[in-house]
CSV table of C-alpha atoms in Angstrom, one decimal:
chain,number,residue,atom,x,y,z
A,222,UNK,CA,31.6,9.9,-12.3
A,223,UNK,CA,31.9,10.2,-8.9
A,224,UNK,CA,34.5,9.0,-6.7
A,225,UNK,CA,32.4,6.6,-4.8
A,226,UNK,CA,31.6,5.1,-8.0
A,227,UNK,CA,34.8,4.9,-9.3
A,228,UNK,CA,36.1,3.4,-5.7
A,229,UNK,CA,32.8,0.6,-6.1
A,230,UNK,CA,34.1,-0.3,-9.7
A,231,UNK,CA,37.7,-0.5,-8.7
A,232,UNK,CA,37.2,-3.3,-6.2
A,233,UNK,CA,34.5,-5.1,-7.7
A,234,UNK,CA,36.8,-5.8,-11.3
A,235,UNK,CA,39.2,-8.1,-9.6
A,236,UNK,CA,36.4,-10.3,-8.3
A,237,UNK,CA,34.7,-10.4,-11.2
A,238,UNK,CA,38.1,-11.1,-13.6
A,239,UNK,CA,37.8,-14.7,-13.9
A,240,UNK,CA,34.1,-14.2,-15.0
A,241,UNK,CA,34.1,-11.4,-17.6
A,242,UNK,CA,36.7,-10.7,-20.7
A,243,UNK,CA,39.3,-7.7,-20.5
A,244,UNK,CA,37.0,-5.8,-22.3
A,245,UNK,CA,34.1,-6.4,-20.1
A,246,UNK,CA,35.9,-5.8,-17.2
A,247,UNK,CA,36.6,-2.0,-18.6
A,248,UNK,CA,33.5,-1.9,-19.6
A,249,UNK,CA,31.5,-1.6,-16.1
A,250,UNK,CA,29.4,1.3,-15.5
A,251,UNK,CA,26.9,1.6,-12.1
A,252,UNK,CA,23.3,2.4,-14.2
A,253,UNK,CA,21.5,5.0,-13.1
A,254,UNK,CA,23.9,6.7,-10.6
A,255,UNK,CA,24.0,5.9,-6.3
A,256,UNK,CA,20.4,4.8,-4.9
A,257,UNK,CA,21.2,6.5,-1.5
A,258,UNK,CA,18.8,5.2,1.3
A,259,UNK,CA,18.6,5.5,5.2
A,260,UNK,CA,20.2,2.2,5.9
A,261,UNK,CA,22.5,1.9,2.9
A,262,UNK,CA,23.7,3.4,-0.6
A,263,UNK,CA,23.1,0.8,-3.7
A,264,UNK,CA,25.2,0.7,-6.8
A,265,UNK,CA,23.4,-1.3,-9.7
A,266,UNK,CA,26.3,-2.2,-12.0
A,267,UNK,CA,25.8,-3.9,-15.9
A,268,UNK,CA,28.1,-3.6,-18.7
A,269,UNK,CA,27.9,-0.6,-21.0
A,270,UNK,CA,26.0,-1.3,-24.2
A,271,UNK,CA,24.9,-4.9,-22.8
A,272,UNK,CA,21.7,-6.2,-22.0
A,273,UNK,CA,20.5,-7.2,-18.9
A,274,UNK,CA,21.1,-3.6,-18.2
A,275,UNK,CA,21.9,-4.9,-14.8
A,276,UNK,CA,23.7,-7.6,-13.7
A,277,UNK,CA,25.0,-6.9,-10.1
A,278,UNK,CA,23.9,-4.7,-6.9
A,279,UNK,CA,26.8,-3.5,-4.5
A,280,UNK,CA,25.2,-2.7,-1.1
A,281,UNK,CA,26.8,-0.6,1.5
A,282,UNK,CA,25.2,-0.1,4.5
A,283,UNK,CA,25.1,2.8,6.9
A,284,UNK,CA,25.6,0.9,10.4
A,285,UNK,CA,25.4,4.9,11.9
A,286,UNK,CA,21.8,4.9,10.6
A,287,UNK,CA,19.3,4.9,13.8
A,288,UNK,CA,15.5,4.7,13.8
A,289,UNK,CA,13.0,3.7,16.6
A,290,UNK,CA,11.7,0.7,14.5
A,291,UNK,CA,15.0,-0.7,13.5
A,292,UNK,CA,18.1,-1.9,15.2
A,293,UNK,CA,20.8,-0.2,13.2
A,294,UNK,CA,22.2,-2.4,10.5
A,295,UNK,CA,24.9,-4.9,10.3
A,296,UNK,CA,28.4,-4.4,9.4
A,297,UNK,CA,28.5,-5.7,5.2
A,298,UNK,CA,30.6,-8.5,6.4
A,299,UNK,CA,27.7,-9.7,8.8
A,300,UNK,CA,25.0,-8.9,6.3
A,301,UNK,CA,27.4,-11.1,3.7
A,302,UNK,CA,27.1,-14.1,5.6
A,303,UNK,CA,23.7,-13.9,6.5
A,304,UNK,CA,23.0,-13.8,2.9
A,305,UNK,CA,25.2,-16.8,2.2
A,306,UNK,CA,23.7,-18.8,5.1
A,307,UNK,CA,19.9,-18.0,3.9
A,308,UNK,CA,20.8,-19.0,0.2
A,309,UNK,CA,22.4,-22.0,1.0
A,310,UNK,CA,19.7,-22.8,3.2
A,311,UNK,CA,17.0,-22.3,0.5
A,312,UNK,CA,19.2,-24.3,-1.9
A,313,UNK,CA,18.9,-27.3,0.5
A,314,UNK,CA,15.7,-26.9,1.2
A,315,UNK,CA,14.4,-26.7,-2.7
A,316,UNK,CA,10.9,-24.4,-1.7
A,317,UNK,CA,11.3,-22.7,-4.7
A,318,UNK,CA,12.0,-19.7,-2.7
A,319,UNK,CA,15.6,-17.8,-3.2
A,320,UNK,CA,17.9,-15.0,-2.3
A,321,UNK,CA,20.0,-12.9,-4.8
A,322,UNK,CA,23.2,-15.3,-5.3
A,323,UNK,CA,26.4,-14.0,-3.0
A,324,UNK,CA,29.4,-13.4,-5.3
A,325,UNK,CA,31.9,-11.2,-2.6
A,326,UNK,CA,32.6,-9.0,0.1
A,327,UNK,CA,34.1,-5.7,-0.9
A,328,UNK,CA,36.0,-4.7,2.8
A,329,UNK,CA,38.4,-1.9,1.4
A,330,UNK,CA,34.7,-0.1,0.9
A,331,UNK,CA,32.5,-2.0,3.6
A,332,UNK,CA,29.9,-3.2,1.3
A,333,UNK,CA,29.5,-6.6,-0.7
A,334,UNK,CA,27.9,-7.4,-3.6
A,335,UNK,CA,25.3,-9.6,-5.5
A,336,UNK,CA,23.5,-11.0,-8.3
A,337,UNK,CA,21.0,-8.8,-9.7
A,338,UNK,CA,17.5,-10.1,-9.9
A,339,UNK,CA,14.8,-8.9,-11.6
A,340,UNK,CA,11.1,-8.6,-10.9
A,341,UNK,CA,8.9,-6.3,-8.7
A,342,UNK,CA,8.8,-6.2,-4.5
A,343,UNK,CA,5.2,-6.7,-3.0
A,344,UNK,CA,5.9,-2.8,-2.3
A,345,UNK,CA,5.6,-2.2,-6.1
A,346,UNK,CA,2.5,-4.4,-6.4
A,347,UNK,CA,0.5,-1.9,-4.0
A,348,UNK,CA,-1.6,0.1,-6.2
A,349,UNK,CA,-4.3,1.0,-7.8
A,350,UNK,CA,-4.0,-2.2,-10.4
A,351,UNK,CA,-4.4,-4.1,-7.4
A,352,UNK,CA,-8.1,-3.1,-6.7
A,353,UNK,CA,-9.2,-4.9,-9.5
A,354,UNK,CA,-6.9,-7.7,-9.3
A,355,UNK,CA,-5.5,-8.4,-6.6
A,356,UNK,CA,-4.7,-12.1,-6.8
A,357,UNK,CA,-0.9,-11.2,-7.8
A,358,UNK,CA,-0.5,-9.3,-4.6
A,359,UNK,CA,-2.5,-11.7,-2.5
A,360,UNK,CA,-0.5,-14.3,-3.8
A,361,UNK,CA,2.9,-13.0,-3.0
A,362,UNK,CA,1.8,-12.1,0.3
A,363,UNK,CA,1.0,-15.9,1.0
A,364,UNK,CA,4.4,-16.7,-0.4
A,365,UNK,CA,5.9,-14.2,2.3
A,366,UNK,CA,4.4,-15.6,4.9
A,367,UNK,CA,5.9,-19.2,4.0
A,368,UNK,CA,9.3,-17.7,3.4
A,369,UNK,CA,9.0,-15.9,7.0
A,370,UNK,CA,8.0,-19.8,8.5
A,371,UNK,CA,11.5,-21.3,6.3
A,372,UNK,CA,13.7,-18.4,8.1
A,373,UNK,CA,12.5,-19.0,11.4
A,374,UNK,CA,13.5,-22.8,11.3
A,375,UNK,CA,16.4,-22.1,10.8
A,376,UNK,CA,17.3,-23.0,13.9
A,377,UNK,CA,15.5,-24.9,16.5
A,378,UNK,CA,12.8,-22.3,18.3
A,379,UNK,CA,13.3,-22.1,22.1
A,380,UNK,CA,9.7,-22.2,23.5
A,381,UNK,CA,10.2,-19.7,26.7
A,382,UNK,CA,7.1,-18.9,28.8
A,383,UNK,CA,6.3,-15.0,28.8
A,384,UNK,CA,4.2,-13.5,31.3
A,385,UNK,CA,2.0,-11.6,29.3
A,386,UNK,CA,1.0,-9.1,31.9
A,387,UNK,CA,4.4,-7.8,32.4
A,388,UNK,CA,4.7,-7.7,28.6
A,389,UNK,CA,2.0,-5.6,28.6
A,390,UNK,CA,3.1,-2.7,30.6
A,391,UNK,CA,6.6,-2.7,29.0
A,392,UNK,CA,5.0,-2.4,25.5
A,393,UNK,CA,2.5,-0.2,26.8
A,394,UNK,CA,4.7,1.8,28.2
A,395,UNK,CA,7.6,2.2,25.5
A,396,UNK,CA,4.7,2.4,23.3
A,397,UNK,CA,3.3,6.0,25.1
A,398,UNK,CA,7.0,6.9,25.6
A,399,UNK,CA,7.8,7.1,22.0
A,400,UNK,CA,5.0,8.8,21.1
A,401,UNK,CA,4.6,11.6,24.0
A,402,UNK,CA,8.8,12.0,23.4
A,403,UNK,CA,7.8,13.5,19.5
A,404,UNK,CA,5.0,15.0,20.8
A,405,UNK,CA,2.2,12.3,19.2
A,406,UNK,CA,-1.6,12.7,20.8
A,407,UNK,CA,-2.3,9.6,22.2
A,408,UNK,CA,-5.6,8.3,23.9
A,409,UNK,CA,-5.6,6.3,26.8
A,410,UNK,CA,-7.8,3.3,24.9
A,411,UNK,CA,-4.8,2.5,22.9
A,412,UNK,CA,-3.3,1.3,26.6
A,413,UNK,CA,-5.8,-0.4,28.4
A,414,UNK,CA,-4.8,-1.7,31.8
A,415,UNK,CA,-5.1,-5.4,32.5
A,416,UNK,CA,-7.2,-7.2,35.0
A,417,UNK,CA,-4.4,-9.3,36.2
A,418,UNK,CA,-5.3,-12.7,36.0
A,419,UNK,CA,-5.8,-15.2,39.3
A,420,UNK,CA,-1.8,-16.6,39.4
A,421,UNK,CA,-0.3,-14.0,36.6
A,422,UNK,CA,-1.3,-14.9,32.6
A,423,UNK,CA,0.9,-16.6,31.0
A,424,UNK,CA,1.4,-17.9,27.4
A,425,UNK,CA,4.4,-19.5,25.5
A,426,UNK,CA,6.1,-17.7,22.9
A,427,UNK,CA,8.4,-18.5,20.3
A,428,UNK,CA,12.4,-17.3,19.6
A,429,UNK,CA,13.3,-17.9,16.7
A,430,UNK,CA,16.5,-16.7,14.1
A,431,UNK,CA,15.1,-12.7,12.8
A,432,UNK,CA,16.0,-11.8,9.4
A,433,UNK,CA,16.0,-8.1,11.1
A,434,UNK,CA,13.9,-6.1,8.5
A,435,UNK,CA,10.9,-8.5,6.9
A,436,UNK,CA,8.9,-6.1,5.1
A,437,UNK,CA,7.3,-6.1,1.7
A,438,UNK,CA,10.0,-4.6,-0.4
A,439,UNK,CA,12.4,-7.0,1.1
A,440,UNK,CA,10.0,-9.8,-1.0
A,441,UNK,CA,10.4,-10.4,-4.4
A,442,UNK,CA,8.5,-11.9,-7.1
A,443,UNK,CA,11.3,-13.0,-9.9
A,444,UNK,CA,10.2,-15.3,-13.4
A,445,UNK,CA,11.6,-18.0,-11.3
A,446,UNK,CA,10.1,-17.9,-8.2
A,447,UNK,CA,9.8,-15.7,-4.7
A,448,UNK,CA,13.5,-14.3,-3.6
A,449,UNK,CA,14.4,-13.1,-0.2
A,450,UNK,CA,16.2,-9.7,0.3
A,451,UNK,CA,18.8,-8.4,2.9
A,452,UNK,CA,18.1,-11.1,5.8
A,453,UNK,CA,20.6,-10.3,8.6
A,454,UNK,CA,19.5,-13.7,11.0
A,455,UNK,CA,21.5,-11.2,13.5
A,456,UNK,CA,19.7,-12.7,16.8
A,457,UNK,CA,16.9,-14.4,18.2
A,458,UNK,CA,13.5,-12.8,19.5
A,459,UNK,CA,9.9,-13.6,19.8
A,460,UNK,CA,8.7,-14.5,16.0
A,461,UNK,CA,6.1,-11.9,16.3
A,462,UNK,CA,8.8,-8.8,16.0
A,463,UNK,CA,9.1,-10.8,12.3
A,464,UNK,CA,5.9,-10.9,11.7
A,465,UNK,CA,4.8,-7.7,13.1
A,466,UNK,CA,7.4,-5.9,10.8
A,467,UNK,CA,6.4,-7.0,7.8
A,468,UNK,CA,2.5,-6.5,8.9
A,469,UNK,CA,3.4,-3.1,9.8
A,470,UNK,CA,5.3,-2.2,6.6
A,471,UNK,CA,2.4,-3.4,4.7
A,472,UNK,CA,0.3,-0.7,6.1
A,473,UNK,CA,3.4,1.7,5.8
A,474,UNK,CA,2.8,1.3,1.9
A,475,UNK,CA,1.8,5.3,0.4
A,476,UNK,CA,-1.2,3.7,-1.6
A,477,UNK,CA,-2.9,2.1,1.7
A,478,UNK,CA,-1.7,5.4,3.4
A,479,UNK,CA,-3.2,8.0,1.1
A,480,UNK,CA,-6.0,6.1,0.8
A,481,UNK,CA,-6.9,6.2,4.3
A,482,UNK,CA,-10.5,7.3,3.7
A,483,UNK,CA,-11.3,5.0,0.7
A,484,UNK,CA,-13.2,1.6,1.8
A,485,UNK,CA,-11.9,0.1,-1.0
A,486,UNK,CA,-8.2,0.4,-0.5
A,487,UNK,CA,-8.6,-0.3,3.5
A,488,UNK,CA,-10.6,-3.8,2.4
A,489,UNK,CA,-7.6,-4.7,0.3
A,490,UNK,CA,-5.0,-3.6,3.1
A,491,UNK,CA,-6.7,-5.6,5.4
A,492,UNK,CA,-7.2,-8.4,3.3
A,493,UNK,CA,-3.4,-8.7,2.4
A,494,UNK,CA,-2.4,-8.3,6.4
A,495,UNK,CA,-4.9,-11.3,7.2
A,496,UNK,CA,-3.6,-13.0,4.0
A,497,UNK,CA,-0.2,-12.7,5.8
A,498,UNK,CA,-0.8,-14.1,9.0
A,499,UNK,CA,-2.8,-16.8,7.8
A,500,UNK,CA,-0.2,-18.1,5.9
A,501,UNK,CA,2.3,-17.7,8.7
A,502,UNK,CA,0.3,-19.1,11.6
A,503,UNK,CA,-2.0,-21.9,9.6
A,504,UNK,CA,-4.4,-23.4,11.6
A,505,UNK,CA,-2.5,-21.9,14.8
A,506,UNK,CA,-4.3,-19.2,17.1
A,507,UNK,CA,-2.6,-15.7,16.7
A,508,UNK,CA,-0.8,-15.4,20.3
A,509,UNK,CA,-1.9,-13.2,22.3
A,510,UNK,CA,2.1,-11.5,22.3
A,511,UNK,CA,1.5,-10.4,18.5
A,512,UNK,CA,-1.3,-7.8,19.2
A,513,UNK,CA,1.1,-6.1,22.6
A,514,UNK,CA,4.4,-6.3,20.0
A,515,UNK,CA,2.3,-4.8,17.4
A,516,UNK,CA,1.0,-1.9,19.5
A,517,UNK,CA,4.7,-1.3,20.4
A,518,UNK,CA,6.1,-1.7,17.1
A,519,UNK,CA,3.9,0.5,15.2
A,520,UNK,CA,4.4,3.3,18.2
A,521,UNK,CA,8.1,3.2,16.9
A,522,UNK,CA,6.7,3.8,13.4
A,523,UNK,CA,4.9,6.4,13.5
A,524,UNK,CA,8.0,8.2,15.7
A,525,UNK,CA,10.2,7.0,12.8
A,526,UNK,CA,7.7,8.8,10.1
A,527,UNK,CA,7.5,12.3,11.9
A,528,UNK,CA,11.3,12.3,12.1
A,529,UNK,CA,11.1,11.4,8.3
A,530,UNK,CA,8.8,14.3,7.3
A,531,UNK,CA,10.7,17.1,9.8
A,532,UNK,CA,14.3,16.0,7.9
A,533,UNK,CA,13.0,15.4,4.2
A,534,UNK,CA,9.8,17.6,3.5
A,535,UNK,CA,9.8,20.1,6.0
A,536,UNK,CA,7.9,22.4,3.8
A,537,UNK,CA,5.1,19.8,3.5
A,538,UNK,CA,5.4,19.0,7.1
A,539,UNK,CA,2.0,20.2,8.4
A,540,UNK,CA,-0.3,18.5,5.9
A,541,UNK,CA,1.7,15.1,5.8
A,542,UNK,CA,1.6,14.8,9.3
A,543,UNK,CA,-2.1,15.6,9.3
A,544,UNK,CA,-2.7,12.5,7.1
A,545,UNK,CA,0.0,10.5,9.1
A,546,UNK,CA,-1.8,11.3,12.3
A,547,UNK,CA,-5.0,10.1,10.6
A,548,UNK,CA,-3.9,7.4,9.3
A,549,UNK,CA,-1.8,6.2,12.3
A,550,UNK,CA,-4.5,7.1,14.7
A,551,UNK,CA,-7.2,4.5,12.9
A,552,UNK,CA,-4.9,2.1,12.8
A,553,UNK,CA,-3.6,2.2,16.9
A,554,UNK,CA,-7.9,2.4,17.0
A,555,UNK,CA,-8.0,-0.5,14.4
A,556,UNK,CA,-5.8,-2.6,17.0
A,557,UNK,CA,-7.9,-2.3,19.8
A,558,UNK,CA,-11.1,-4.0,17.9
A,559,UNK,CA,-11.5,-7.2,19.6
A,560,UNK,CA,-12.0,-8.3,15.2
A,561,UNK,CA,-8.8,-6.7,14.0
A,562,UNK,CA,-7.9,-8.8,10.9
């Protein structure tokens, strides 16, 4: 057992001592050893011999971690409340959507800890199985996009009037950045210039509360209902860096990705994306903000995946960023269709 485990284990007995007997108390184990990620390292801990295997998740992020698609994350006191303010909210609320129940902060480690729930992410339901029925998938992706509308209420949205020109060339621009800086082709129809319009364009766009990383495996589909995972309602933005995360994380999925050339799986990818925004923006037109933030945002992605591939795989480097660059390259392509989803 390793001493990180051991430390994890030594501070989460006392808050668990008025739940759990003496014996129980000894008997904690973390299952299946450290689940080390990029933004944090998660301890699933149960009680030897006992069924549920698991009972509790200890999450402890990595607020060093930096990517060009991310902010890097909250401290675990930060991301504690957030999850306390989010599953309080949904209790209030009664959508039938939850979060993981809060039971402490762990500060002598800087991580906190929570109720294990079971069931799969949306991530997990991208997959062959879905081909042939996808109404599981389709479904939870309609759930996420409600869940995404009961975040951003939250609070009152300020309505702030963007000038969609200049958001434009600062997308634009980041976006071509980004890419030339990791040495990315890009074509000049992924950055069209505008025709400004007579007296500048304008259009109103929301700020709303962010839960800071909405994406598919952040969503998932429990016996009881559709639970919420690691919101950080850190600050406000435009809703569209939301909804434009989890859209672009939904394409990020290795099934839709490796099956870049098959019309099948790219019919079901954009099926679940338009299933998405659908639910999110009902009978409301998509602004014209969420195709610039989108362009931007999945700039930062790609960036984020050839870093991935250069630190992780380097032997495997060359053909996996031939199929990222194919794959990325349709979809930059896919965005400037005047039908995209």
């Amino acid at each position: 057992m390793t001493s990180e485990v051991n430390d994890v284990l030594d501070c989460l007995r006392p808050v668990l001592a008025d739940h759990l007997e003496p014996s129980e108390l000894g008997a904690l184990v973390v299952q299946g050893g450290v689940r080390t990620r990029r933004r944090s390292s998660l301890y699933f801990v149960g009680i030897a011999g006992r069924t549920p295997t698991y009972r509790w998740v200890v999450k402890q992020p990595n607020s060093t971690s930096q990517q060009h698609d991310l902010p890097s994350p909250m401290s675990s006191a930060g991301q504690y409340a957030a999850l306390q303010r989010l599953h309080e909210h949904f209790r209030l609320v009664s959508t039938g959507v939850s979060t993981p129940d809060p039971v402490a902060q762990l500060p002598t480690i800087d991580a906190y800890v929570m109720e294990f729930v079971a069931g799969p992410t949306l991530t997990e339901l991208i997959g062959p199985r879905a081909l042939l029925r996808p109404n599981r998938l389709v479904e939870g992706i309609r759930s996420a996009g409600l869940v995404l509308q009961e975040i951003h209420s939250l609070e009152p949205a300020e309505t702030v009037s963007i000038d969609v020109d200049s958001l434009a060339d600062e997308s634009y621009s980041r976006a071509r950045k980004v890419l030339m800086d990791h040495g990315i082709p890009t074509r000049e129809s992924w950055f069209p210039p505008r025709v400004p319009s007579p007296g500048g364009a304008r259009a109103e766009g929301a700020r709303v509360v962010q839960h800071g990383d909405f994406a598919p495996e952040n969503i998932l589909l429990s016996p009881s209902g559709v639970v919420c995972l690691e919101p950080e309602l850190a600050e406000k933005d435009w809703a569209e860096r939301d909804v434009s995360r989890f859209v672009l994380m939904l394409f990020d999925a290795p099934f839709f990705v490796v099956g870049v050339d098959v019309p099948a799986v790219q019919r079901l990818r954009r099926r679940a994306a338009a299933t998405f925004l659908d639910a999110y923006y009902g009978e409301l037109p998509r602004p014209d903000t969420l195709r610039l933030i989108l362009v931007e945002s999945l700039a930062a992605r790609w960036a984020t995946r050839s870093l991935d591939l250069v630190e992780r795989a380097p032997r495997l480097e060359s053909m996996r960023s031939a199929l990222l660059r194919r794959y990325f390259t349709g979809l930059m392509d896919e965005l400037r269709s005047p039908d995209w989803l």
